[in-house]
């Protein structure tokens, strides 16, 4: 069942999204060679306390951290570790969410560590653009699958592939609500977008083949071919005026 949020609920979710965006911005500025992914997670936890919100991921299906940190060929759900130091030339996905007054916000960015190759920077740029282009397809009474197919078409035109095993999701009083939001598919297939729906749209884009596998830690998804992957996510509402991105400043 796809929940429709009231104006009041949308206001809370917007506030929630703004807090997510502020914290992600601060975390982005901490990304430097030599920093460990555990240190980034600790920063996330400090900022959660500062803003008087709760972590969306900690405790979710036994996940023990506030942040997911996915480096290079890691697609999503990388686990912060004191042993994992960022290196110049890496790219890192930071996936983060909070709960504010009972409502969830969820967002992800991929950022370069120091100077990165032209190829890695292009992968980041294409993935970010695919999300923005997808969001641009949102309109009331439009079809969600138009968003999905737009993302896939753009990514593939740019020579990359979209991950199928993980998809975006509705979001509200739960982190994951209906509907699933795939980053692939045919246009015009629905479900119909209605005012008051809120979606977490999150393309995961691989430089090589779309296949992913889960490491023995039970969480970290990596590309099967070892190619680099990038991920961006926004929490977006469907409003009378069109899409409203909650997780941007
Ligand atoms: N942003 C991700 C999602 O939408 C991360 C959740 S996985 C978690 O599914 F376990 F870390 F919470
Ligand atoms: Co999500």
PDB file of C-alpha atoms and ligand atoms in Angstrom:
ATOM      1  CA  UNK A   1       0.000   0.000   0.000  1.00  0.00           C
ATOM      2  CA  UNK A   2       1.367   3.398  -0.968  1.00  0.00           C
ATOM      3  CA  UNK A   3       0.794   5.910   1.828  1.00  0.00           C
ATOM      4  CA  UNK A   4      -0.294   9.460   1.031  1.00  0.00           C
ATOM      5  CA  UNK A   5       1.127  12.050   3.403  1.00  0.00           C
ATOM      6  CA  UNK A   6      -0.774  15.079   4.665  1.00  0.00           C
ATOM      7  CA  UNK A   7       0.623  18.610   4.378  1.00  0.00           C
ATOM      8  CA  UNK A   8       1.708  18.421   8.031  1.00  0.00           C
ATOM      9  CA  UNK A   9       3.506  15.127   7.458  1.00  0.00           C
ATOM     10  CA  UNK A  10       5.232  16.524   4.366  1.00  0.00           C
ATOM     11  CA  UNK A  11       6.466  19.472   6.405  1.00  0.00           C
ATOM     12  CA  UNK A  12       7.983  17.125   8.976  1.00  0.00           C
ATOM     13  CA  UNK A  13       9.565  15.002   6.254  1.00  0.00           C
ATOM     14  CA  UNK A  14      10.988  18.121   4.628  1.00  0.00           C
ATOM     15  CA  UNK A  15      12.575  19.153   7.934  1.00  0.00           C
ATOM     16  CA  UNK A  16      13.898  15.612   8.337  1.00  0.00           C
ATOM     17  CA  UNK A  17      15.378  15.686   4.848  1.00  0.00           C
ATOM     18  CA  UNK A  18      17.077  19.012   5.519  1.00  0.00           C
ATOM     19  CA  UNK A  19      18.782  17.531   8.597  1.00  0.00           C
ATOM     20  CA  UNK A  20      19.955  14.544   6.531  1.00  0.00           C
ATOM     21  CA  UNK A  21      21.330  16.932   3.892  1.00  0.00           C
ATOM     22  CA  UNK A  22      23.148  19.095   6.454  1.00  0.00           C
ATOM     23  CA  UNK A  23      24.790  16.075   8.072  1.00  0.00           C
ATOM     24  CA  UNK A  24      25.776  14.544   4.725  1.00  0.00           C
ATOM     25  CA  UNK A  25      27.347  17.874   3.715  1.00  0.00           C
ATOM     26  CA  UNK A  26      29.445  17.865   6.905  1.00  0.00           C
ATOM     27  CA  UNK A  27      30.450  14.242   6.340  1.00  0.00           C
ATOM     28  CA  UNK A  28      31.431  15.021   2.757  1.00  0.00           C
ATOM     29  CA  UNK A  29      33.841  17.645   4.062  1.00  0.00           C
ATOM     30  CA  UNK A  30      35.483  15.030   6.319  1.00  0.00           C
ATOM     31  CA  UNK A  31      36.342  12.781   3.361  1.00  0.00           C
ATOM     32  CA  UNK A  32      40.127  12.898   2.921  1.00  0.00           C
ATOM     33  CA  UNK A  33      42.976  10.422   2.418  1.00  0.00           C
ATOM     34  CA  UNK A  34      43.878   8.762   5.737  1.00  0.00           C
ATOM     35  CA  UNK A  35      40.432   9.071   7.330  1.00  0.00           C
ATOM     36  CA  UNK A  36      38.858   5.738   8.309  1.00  0.00           C
ATOM     37  CA  UNK A  37      35.280   4.822   7.500  1.00  0.00           C
ATOM     38  CA  UNK A  38      34.695   4.224  11.237  1.00  0.00           C
ATOM     39  CA  UNK A  39      35.681   7.851  11.894  1.00  0.00           C
ATOM     40  CA  UNK A  40      33.073   8.999   9.369  1.00  0.00           C
ATOM     41  CA  UNK A  41      30.469   6.879  11.140  1.00  0.00           C
ATOM     42  CA  UNK A  42      31.479   8.395  14.500  1.00  0.00           C
ATOM     43  CA  UNK A  43      31.036  11.866  13.020  1.00  0.00           C
ATOM     44  CA  UNK A  44      27.618  10.887  11.766  1.00  0.00           C
ATOM     45  CA  UNK A  45      26.681   9.731  15.263  1.00  0.00           C
ATOM     46  CA  UNK A  46      27.915  13.001  16.838  1.00  0.00           C
ATOM     47  CA  UNK A  47      25.890  15.057  14.372  1.00  0.00           C
ATOM     48  CA  UNK A  48      22.800  12.933  15.033  1.00  0.00           C
ATOM     49  CA  UNK A  49      23.115  13.872  18.707  1.00  0.00           C
ATOM     50  CA  UNK A  50      23.690  17.519  17.856  1.00  0.00           C
ATOM     51  CA  UNK A  51      20.462  17.673  15.823  1.00  0.00           C
ATOM     52  CA  UNK A  52      18.463  15.639  18.378  1.00  0.00           C
ATOM     53  CA  UNK A  53      17.359  13.063  15.813  1.00  0.00           C
ATOM     54  CA  UNK A  54      17.699   9.279  15.682  1.00  0.00           C
ATOM     55  CA  UNK A  55      19.692   7.159  13.236  1.00  0.00           C
ATOM     56  CA  UNK A  56      17.569   5.479  10.558  1.00  0.00           C
ATOM     57  CA  UNK A  57      19.955   2.585   9.874  1.00  0.00           C
ATOM     58  CA  UNK A  58      21.326   1.617  13.306  1.00  0.00           C
ATOM     59  CA  UNK A  59      19.352  -1.417  14.465  1.00  0.00           C
ATOM     60  CA  UNK A  60      17.735  -1.890  11.067  1.00  0.00           C
ATOM     61  CA  UNK A  61      17.844  -5.661  10.392  1.00  0.00           C
ATOM     62  CA  UNK A  62      20.773  -5.849  12.823  1.00  0.00           C
ATOM     63  CA  UNK A  63      22.868  -3.162  11.106  1.00  0.00           C
ATOM     64  CA  UNK A  64      25.100  -1.629  13.781  1.00  0.00           C
ATOM     65  CA  UNK A  65      26.133   1.718  12.315  1.00  0.00           C
ATOM     66  CA  UNK A  66      24.632   5.098  11.430  1.00  0.00           C
ATOM     67  CA  UNK A  67      26.230   5.302   8.002  1.00  0.00           C
ATOM     68  CA  UNK A  68      26.965   3.026   5.056  1.00  0.00           C
ATOM     69  CA  UNK A  69      30.385   3.611   3.467  1.00  0.00           C
ATOM     70  CA  UNK A  70      30.917   1.957   0.081  1.00  0.00           C
ATOM     71  CA  UNK A  71      34.318   2.364  -1.579  1.00  0.00           C
ATOM     72  CA  UNK A  72      35.140   1.856  -5.286  1.00  0.00           C
ATOM     73  CA  UNK A  73      33.734  -1.568  -6.352  1.00  0.00           C
ATOM     74  CA  UNK A  74      31.479  -1.606  -3.280  1.00  0.00           C
ATOM     75  CA  UNK A  75      27.983  -0.750  -4.514  1.00  0.00           C
ATOM     76  CA  UNK A  76      26.003  -0.159  -1.297  1.00  0.00           C
ATOM     77  CA  UNK A  77      25.860  -1.163   2.382  1.00  0.00           C
ATOM     78  CA  UNK A  78      29.613  -1.020   3.022  1.00  0.00           C
ATOM     79  CA  UNK A  79      30.240  -1.314   6.777  1.00  0.00           C
ATOM     80  CA  UNK A  80      32.333   1.366   8.501  1.00  0.00           C
ATOM     81  CA  UNK A  81      35.593  -0.047   9.880  1.00  0.00           C
ATOM     82  CA  UNK A  82      38.544   1.362  11.835  1.00  0.00           C
ATOM     83  CA  UNK A  83      40.766  -0.737   9.537  1.00  0.00           C
ATOM     84  CA  UNK A  84      39.573   0.878   6.336  1.00  0.00           C
ATOM     85  CA  UNK A  85      41.512   4.065   5.563  1.00  0.00           C
ATOM     86  CA  UNK A  86      40.488   6.175   2.595  1.00  0.00           C
ATOM     87  CA  UNK A  87      43.150   6.491  -0.089  1.00  0.00           C
ATOM     88  CA  UNK A  88      43.761   9.212  -2.636  1.00  0.00           C
ATOM     89  CA  UNK A  89      41.909   8.205  -5.821  1.00  0.00           C
ATOM     90  CA  UNK A  90      39.136   6.251  -4.091  1.00  0.00           C
ATOM     91  CA  UNK A  91      35.502   7.165  -4.446  1.00  0.00           C
ATOM     92  CA  UNK A  92      33.189   6.629  -1.483  1.00  0.00           C
ATOM     93  CA  UNK A  93      29.422   6.363  -1.265  1.00  0.00           C
ATOM     94  CA  UNK A  94      27.963   7.813   1.937  1.00  0.00           C
ATOM     95  CA  UNK A  95      24.428   6.556   2.568  1.00  0.00           C
ATOM     96  CA  UNK A  96      22.675   8.117   5.538  1.00  0.00           C
ATOM     97  CA  UNK A  97      19.261   8.564   7.108  1.00  0.00           C
ATOM     98  CA  UNK A  98      17.591   9.867  10.259  1.00  0.00           C
ATOM     99  CA  UNK A  99      14.259   9.722  12.034  1.00  0.00           C
ATOM    100  CA  UNK A 100      12.703  13.061  13.016  1.00  0.00           C
ATOM    101  CA  UNK A 101       9.378  13.165  14.856  1.00  0.00           C
ATOM    102  CA  UNK A 102       8.605   9.652  13.641  1.00  0.00           C
ATOM    103  CA  UNK A 103       9.445  10.286   9.974  1.00  0.00           C
ATOM    104  CA  UNK A 104      12.384   9.018   7.938  1.00  0.00           C
ATOM    105  CA  UNK A 105      14.727  10.818   5.581  1.00  0.00           C
ATOM    106  CA  UNK A 106      17.215   8.890   3.415  1.00  0.00           C
ATOM    107  CA  UNK A 107      19.939  10.160   1.092  1.00  0.00           C
ATOM    108  CA  UNK A 108      23.242   9.119  -0.449  1.00  0.00           C
ATOM    109  CA  UNK A 109      26.121  10.824  -2.216  1.00  0.00           C
ATOM    110  CA  UNK A 110      29.313   9.544  -3.819  1.00  0.00           C
ATOM    111  CA  UNK A 111      32.388  11.701  -3.390  1.00  0.00           C
ATOM    112  CA  UNK A 112      36.004  11.617  -4.583  1.00  0.00           C
ATOM    113  CA  UNK A 113      38.861  11.126  -2.104  1.00  0.00           C
ATOM    114  CA  UNK A 114      41.416  13.755  -3.118  1.00  0.00           C
ATOM    115  CA  UNK A 115      42.173  13.649  -6.831  1.00  0.00           C
ATOM    116  CA  UNK A 116      40.428  10.837  -8.717  1.00  0.00           C
ATOM    117  CA  UNK A 117      40.707   9.555 -12.289  1.00  0.00           C
ATOM    118  CA  UNK A 118      38.658  11.166 -15.054  1.00  0.00           C
ATOM    119  CA  UNK A 119      36.775   7.864 -15.369  1.00  0.00           C
ATOM    120  CA  UNK A 120      35.755   7.782 -11.727  1.00  0.00           C
ATOM    121  CA  UNK A 121      34.693  11.428 -11.780  1.00  0.00           C
ATOM    122  CA  UNK A 122      32.588  10.779 -14.888  1.00  0.00           C
ATOM    123  CA  UNK A 123      30.892   7.807 -13.200  1.00  0.00           C
ATOM    124  CA  UNK A 124      30.033  10.039 -10.220  1.00  0.00           C
ATOM    125  CA  UNK A 125      28.688  12.795 -12.481  1.00  0.00           C
ATOM    126  CA  UNK A 126      26.584  10.429 -14.615  1.00  0.00           C
ATOM    127  CA  UNK A 127      25.093   8.760 -11.521  1.00  0.00           C
ATOM    128  CA  UNK A 128      24.181  12.119  -9.942  1.00  0.00           C
ATOM    129  CA  UNK A 129      22.697  13.312 -13.240  1.00  0.00           C
ATOM    130  CA  UNK A 130      20.691  10.104 -13.655  1.00  0.00           C
ATOM    131  CA  UNK A 131      19.016  10.781 -10.303  1.00  0.00           C
ATOM    132  CA  UNK A 132      18.266  14.405 -11.208  1.00  0.00           C
ATOM    133  CA  UNK A 133      16.921  13.416 -14.638  1.00  0.00           C
ATOM    134  CA  UNK A 134      14.731  10.743 -13.039  1.00  0.00           C
ATOM    135  CA  UNK A 135      13.364  13.256 -10.521  1.00  0.00           C
ATOM    136  CA  UNK A 136      12.639  15.558 -13.470  1.00  0.00           C
ATOM    137  CA  UNK A 137      10.160  12.973 -14.824  1.00  0.00           C
ATOM    138  CA  UNK A 138       7.984  13.198 -11.699  1.00  0.00           C
ATOM    139  CA  UNK A 139       4.593  14.819 -12.169  1.00  0.00           C
ATOM    140  CA  UNK A 140       1.197  14.274 -10.612  1.00  0.00           C
ATOM    141  CA  UNK A 141      -0.747  11.503 -12.353  1.00  0.00           C
ATOM    142  CA  UNK A 142       2.464  10.534 -14.130  1.00  0.00           C
ATOM    143  CA  UNK A 143       3.908   7.036 -14.094  1.00  0.00           C
ATOM    144  CA  UNK A 144       6.638   5.975 -11.688  1.00  0.00           C
ATOM    145  CA  UNK A 145       8.076   3.699 -14.350  1.00  0.00           C
ATOM    146  CA  UNK A 146       8.799   6.807 -16.466  1.00  0.00           C
ATOM    147  CA  UNK A 147      11.273   7.781 -13.736  1.00  0.00           C
ATOM    148  CA  UNK A 148      12.803   4.294 -13.730  1.00  0.00           C
ATOM    149  CA  UNK A 149      13.120   4.034 -17.496  1.00  0.00           C
ATOM    150  CA  UNK A 150      14.589   7.545 -17.770  1.00  0.00           C
ATOM    151  CA  UNK A 151      17.348   6.641 -15.307  1.00  0.00           C
ATOM    152  CA  UNK A 152      18.157   3.399 -17.126  1.00  0.00           C
ATOM    153  CA  UNK A 153      18.119   4.963 -20.602  1.00  0.00           C
ATOM    154  CA  UNK A 154      20.447   7.797 -19.585  1.00  0.00           C
ATOM    155  CA  UNK A 155      22.893   5.555 -17.698  1.00  0.00           C
ATOM    156  CA  UNK A 156      23.115   3.066 -20.557  1.00  0.00           C
ATOM    157  CA  UNK A 157      23.485   5.836 -23.151  1.00  0.00           C
ATOM    158  CA  UNK A 158      26.501   7.010 -21.143  1.00  0.00           C
ATOM    159  CA  UNK A 159      28.003   3.498 -21.336  1.00  0.00           C
ATOM    160  CA  UNK A 160      27.306   2.263 -17.791  1.00  0.00           C
ATOM    161  CA  UNK A 161      24.842  -0.202 -16.254  1.00  0.00           C
ATOM    162  CA  UNK A 162      22.199   0.028 -13.526  1.00  0.00           C
ATOM    163  CA  UNK A 163      22.046  -2.422 -10.631  1.00  0.00           C
ATOM    164  CA  UNK A 164      18.845  -4.527 -10.537  1.00  0.00           C
ATOM    165  CA  UNK A 165      19.148  -6.311  -7.157  1.00  0.00           C
ATOM    166  CA  UNK A 166      18.612  -3.133  -5.138  1.00  0.00           C
ATOM    167  CA  UNK A 167      15.936  -0.532  -5.762  1.00  0.00           C
ATOM    168  CA  UNK A 168      14.600   2.671  -4.235  1.00  0.00           C
ATOM    169  CA  UNK A 169      11.461   2.746  -2.118  1.00  0.00           C
ATOM    170  CA  UNK A 170       8.584   4.684  -0.690  1.00  0.00           C
ATOM    171  CA  UNK A 171       9.457   6.290   2.648  1.00  0.00           C
ATOM    172  CA  UNK A 172       7.556   7.823   5.571  1.00  0.00           C
ATOM    173  CA  UNK A 173       6.987   6.418   9.047  1.00  0.00           C
ATOM    174  CA  UNK A 174       9.076   3.450   7.875  1.00  0.00           C
ATOM    175  CA  UNK A 175      12.411   3.508   6.065  1.00  0.00           C
ATOM    176  CA  UNK A 176      11.080   1.199   3.375  1.00  0.00           C
ATOM    177  CA  UNK A 177       7.501   1.558   2.189  1.00  0.00           C
ATOM    178  CA  UNK A 178       5.718   0.760  -1.044  1.00  0.00           C
ATOM    179  CA  UNK A 179       6.258   1.217  -3.883  1.00  0.00           C
ATOM    180  CA  UNK A 180       9.590  -0.277  -4.928  1.00  0.00           C
ATOM    181  CA  UNK A 181      11.425   2.220  -7.149  1.00  0.00           C
ATOM    182  CA  UNK A 182      13.579   0.347  -9.672  1.00  0.00           C
ATOM    183  CA  UNK A 183      16.206   2.144 -11.724  1.00  0.00           C
ATOM    184  CA  UNK A 184      15.200   0.251 -14.870  1.00  0.00           C
ATOM    185  CA  UNK A 185      12.062  -0.688 -16.747  1.00  0.00           C
ATOM    186  CA  UNK A 186       9.630   0.315 -19.473  1.00  0.00           C
ATOM    187  CA  UNK A 187       7.873   3.688 -19.393  1.00  0.00           C
ATOM    188  CA  UNK A 188       4.130   4.024 -18.808  1.00  0.00           C
ATOM    189  CA  UNK A 189       3.747   0.988 -16.564  1.00  0.00           C
ATOM    190  CA  UNK A 190       2.732   2.757 -13.333  1.00  0.00           C
ATOM    191  CA  UNK A 191       2.108   2.981 -10.475  1.00  0.00           C
ATOM    192  CA  UNK A 192       0.479   6.390 -10.882  1.00  0.00           C
ATOM    193  CA  UNK A 193       2.172   9.209  -8.986  1.00  0.00           C
ATOM    194  CA  UNK A 194      -0.153  11.071  -6.653  1.00  0.00           C
ATOM    195  CA  UNK A 195       0.258  14.212  -4.603  1.00  0.00           C
ATOM    196  CA  UNK A 196       1.460  13.306  -1.115  1.00  0.00           C
ATOM    197  CA  UNK A 197       3.569  10.297  -2.098  1.00  0.00           C
ATOM    198  CA  UNK A 198       7.193  10.361  -0.937  1.00  0.00           C
ATOM    199  CA  UNK A 199       9.872   8.307  -2.690  1.00  0.00           C
ATOM    200  CA  UNK A 200      13.527   7.524  -1.999  1.00  0.00           C
ATOM    201  CA  UNK A 201      15.047   7.304  -5.469  1.00  0.00           C
ATOM    202  CA  UNK A 202      18.523   5.797  -5.520  1.00  0.00           C
ATOM    203  CA  UNK A 203      20.323   4.800  -8.710  1.00  0.00           C
ATOM    204  CA  UNK A 204      23.334   2.499  -8.269  1.00  0.00           C
ATOM    205  CA  UNK A 205      25.480   2.657 -11.397  1.00  0.00           C
ATOM    206  CA  UNK A 206      28.309   0.286 -12.338  1.00  0.00           C
ATOM    207  CA  UNK A 207      31.126   1.071 -14.728  1.00  0.00           C
ATOM    208  CA  UNK A 208      31.006  -2.530 -16.017  1.00  0.00           C
ATOM    209  CA  UNK A 209      28.353  -5.229 -15.750  1.00  0.00           C
ATOM    210  CA  UNK A 210      25.265  -4.762 -13.542  1.00  0.00           C
ATOM    211  CA  UNK A 211      25.807  -7.932 -11.478  1.00  0.00           C
ATOM    212  CA  UNK A 212      26.447  -7.585  -7.768  1.00  0.00           C
ATOM    213  CA  UNK A 213      27.164 -10.030  -4.947  1.00  0.00           C
ATOM    214  CA  UNK A 214      27.113  -9.771  -1.153  1.00  0.00           C
ATOM    215  CA  UNK A 215      30.365 -10.285   0.775  1.00  0.00           C
ATOM    216  CA  UNK A 216      30.647 -12.726   3.699  1.00  0.00           C
ATOM    217  CA  UNK A 217      30.005  -9.886   6.155  1.00  0.00           C
ATOM    218  CA  UNK A 218      26.365 -10.236   5.090  1.00  0.00           C
ATOM    219  CA  UNK A 219      26.031  -6.584   4.047  1.00  0.00           C
ATOM    220  CA  UNK A 220      28.592  -5.215   1.613  1.00  0.00           C
ATOM    221  CA  UNK A 221      27.355  -5.419  -1.984  1.00  0.00           C
ATOM    222  CA  UNK A 222      30.166  -5.360  -4.564  1.00  0.00           C
ATOM    223  CA  UNK A 223      30.291  -5.551  -8.343  1.00  0.00           C
ATOM    224  CA  UNK A 224      30.929  -9.106  -9.550  1.00  0.00           C
ATOM    225  CA  UNK A 225      33.414  -7.890 -12.190  1.00  0.00           C
ATOM    226  CA  UNK A 226      35.276  -5.624  -9.735  1.00  0.00           C
ATOM    227  CA  UNK A 227      34.378  -2.476 -11.669  1.00  0.00           C
ATOM    228  CA  UNK A 228      33.713   0.803  -9.863  1.00  0.00           C
ATOM    229  CA  UNK A 229      30.210   1.716  -8.734  1.00  0.00           C
ATOM    230  CA  UNK A 230      28.495   4.950  -7.632  1.00  0.00           C
ATOM    231  CA  UNK A 231      25.263   5.703  -5.761  1.00  0.00           C
ATOM    232  CA  UNK A 232      23.133   8.793  -5.192  1.00  0.00           C
ATOM    233  CA  UNK A 233      19.822   9.024  -3.367  1.00  0.00           C
ATOM    234  CA  UNK A 234      17.223  11.681  -2.586  1.00  0.00           C
ATOM    235  CA  UNK A 235      13.979  11.618  -0.640  1.00  0.00           C
ATOM    236  CA  UNK A 236      11.447  13.341  -2.910  1.00  0.00           C
ATOM    237  CA  UNK A 237       7.775  14.288  -2.488  1.00  0.00           C
ATOM    238  CA  UNK A 238       5.185  14.567  -5.256  1.00  0.00           C
ATOM    239  CA  UNK A 239       3.456  17.925  -4.819  1.00  0.00           C
ATOM    240  CA  UNK A 240       1.011  20.080  -6.756  1.00  0.00           C
ATOM    241  CA  UNK A 241       4.013  22.067  -8.010  1.00  0.00           C
ATOM    242  CA  UNK A 242       5.922  18.944  -9.080  1.00  0.00           C
ATOM    243  CA  UNK A 243       8.762  17.070  -7.376  1.00  0.00           C
ATOM    244  CA  UNK A 244      10.084  18.525  -4.119  1.00  0.00           C
ATOM    245  CA  UNK A 245      13.489  17.217  -3.027  1.00  0.00           C
ATOM    246  CA  UNK A 246      13.550  17.035   0.758  1.00  0.00           C
ATOM    247  CA  UNK A 247      17.190  15.957   1.088  1.00  0.00           C
ATOM    248  CA  UNK A 248      18.821  18.965  -0.555  1.00  0.00           C
ATOM    249  CA  UNK A 249      19.741  22.238   1.148  1.00  0.00           C
TER     250      UNK A 249
HETATM  251  N1  LIG B   1      19.696   3.874   2.235  1.00  0.00           N
HETATM  252  C1  LIG B   1      19.670   2.450   2.289  1.00  0.00           C
HETATM  253  C2  LIG B   1      18.297   1.973   1.951  1.00  0.00           C
HETATM  254  O1  LIG B   1      17.552   2.740   1.498  1.00  0.00           O
HETATM  255  C3  LIG B   1      20.336   1.926   3.462  1.00  0.00           C
HETATM  256  C4  LIG B   1      19.622   1.072   4.420  1.00  0.00           C
HETATM  257  S1  LIG B   1      20.471  -0.313   4.816  1.00  0.00           S
HETATM  258  C5  LIG B   1      20.818  -0.258   6.439  1.00  0.00           C
HETATM  259  O2  LIG B   1      17.914   0.860   1.996  1.00  0.00           O
HETATM  260  F1  LIG B   1      20.697  -1.406   6.926  1.00  0.00           F
HETATM  261  F2  LIG B   1      22.009   0.210   6.585  1.00  0.00           F
HETATM  262  F3  LIG B   1      19.981   0.498   7.066  1.00  0.00           F
HETATM  263 CO1  LIG B   2      17.128   4.209   0.521  1.00  0.00          CO
END
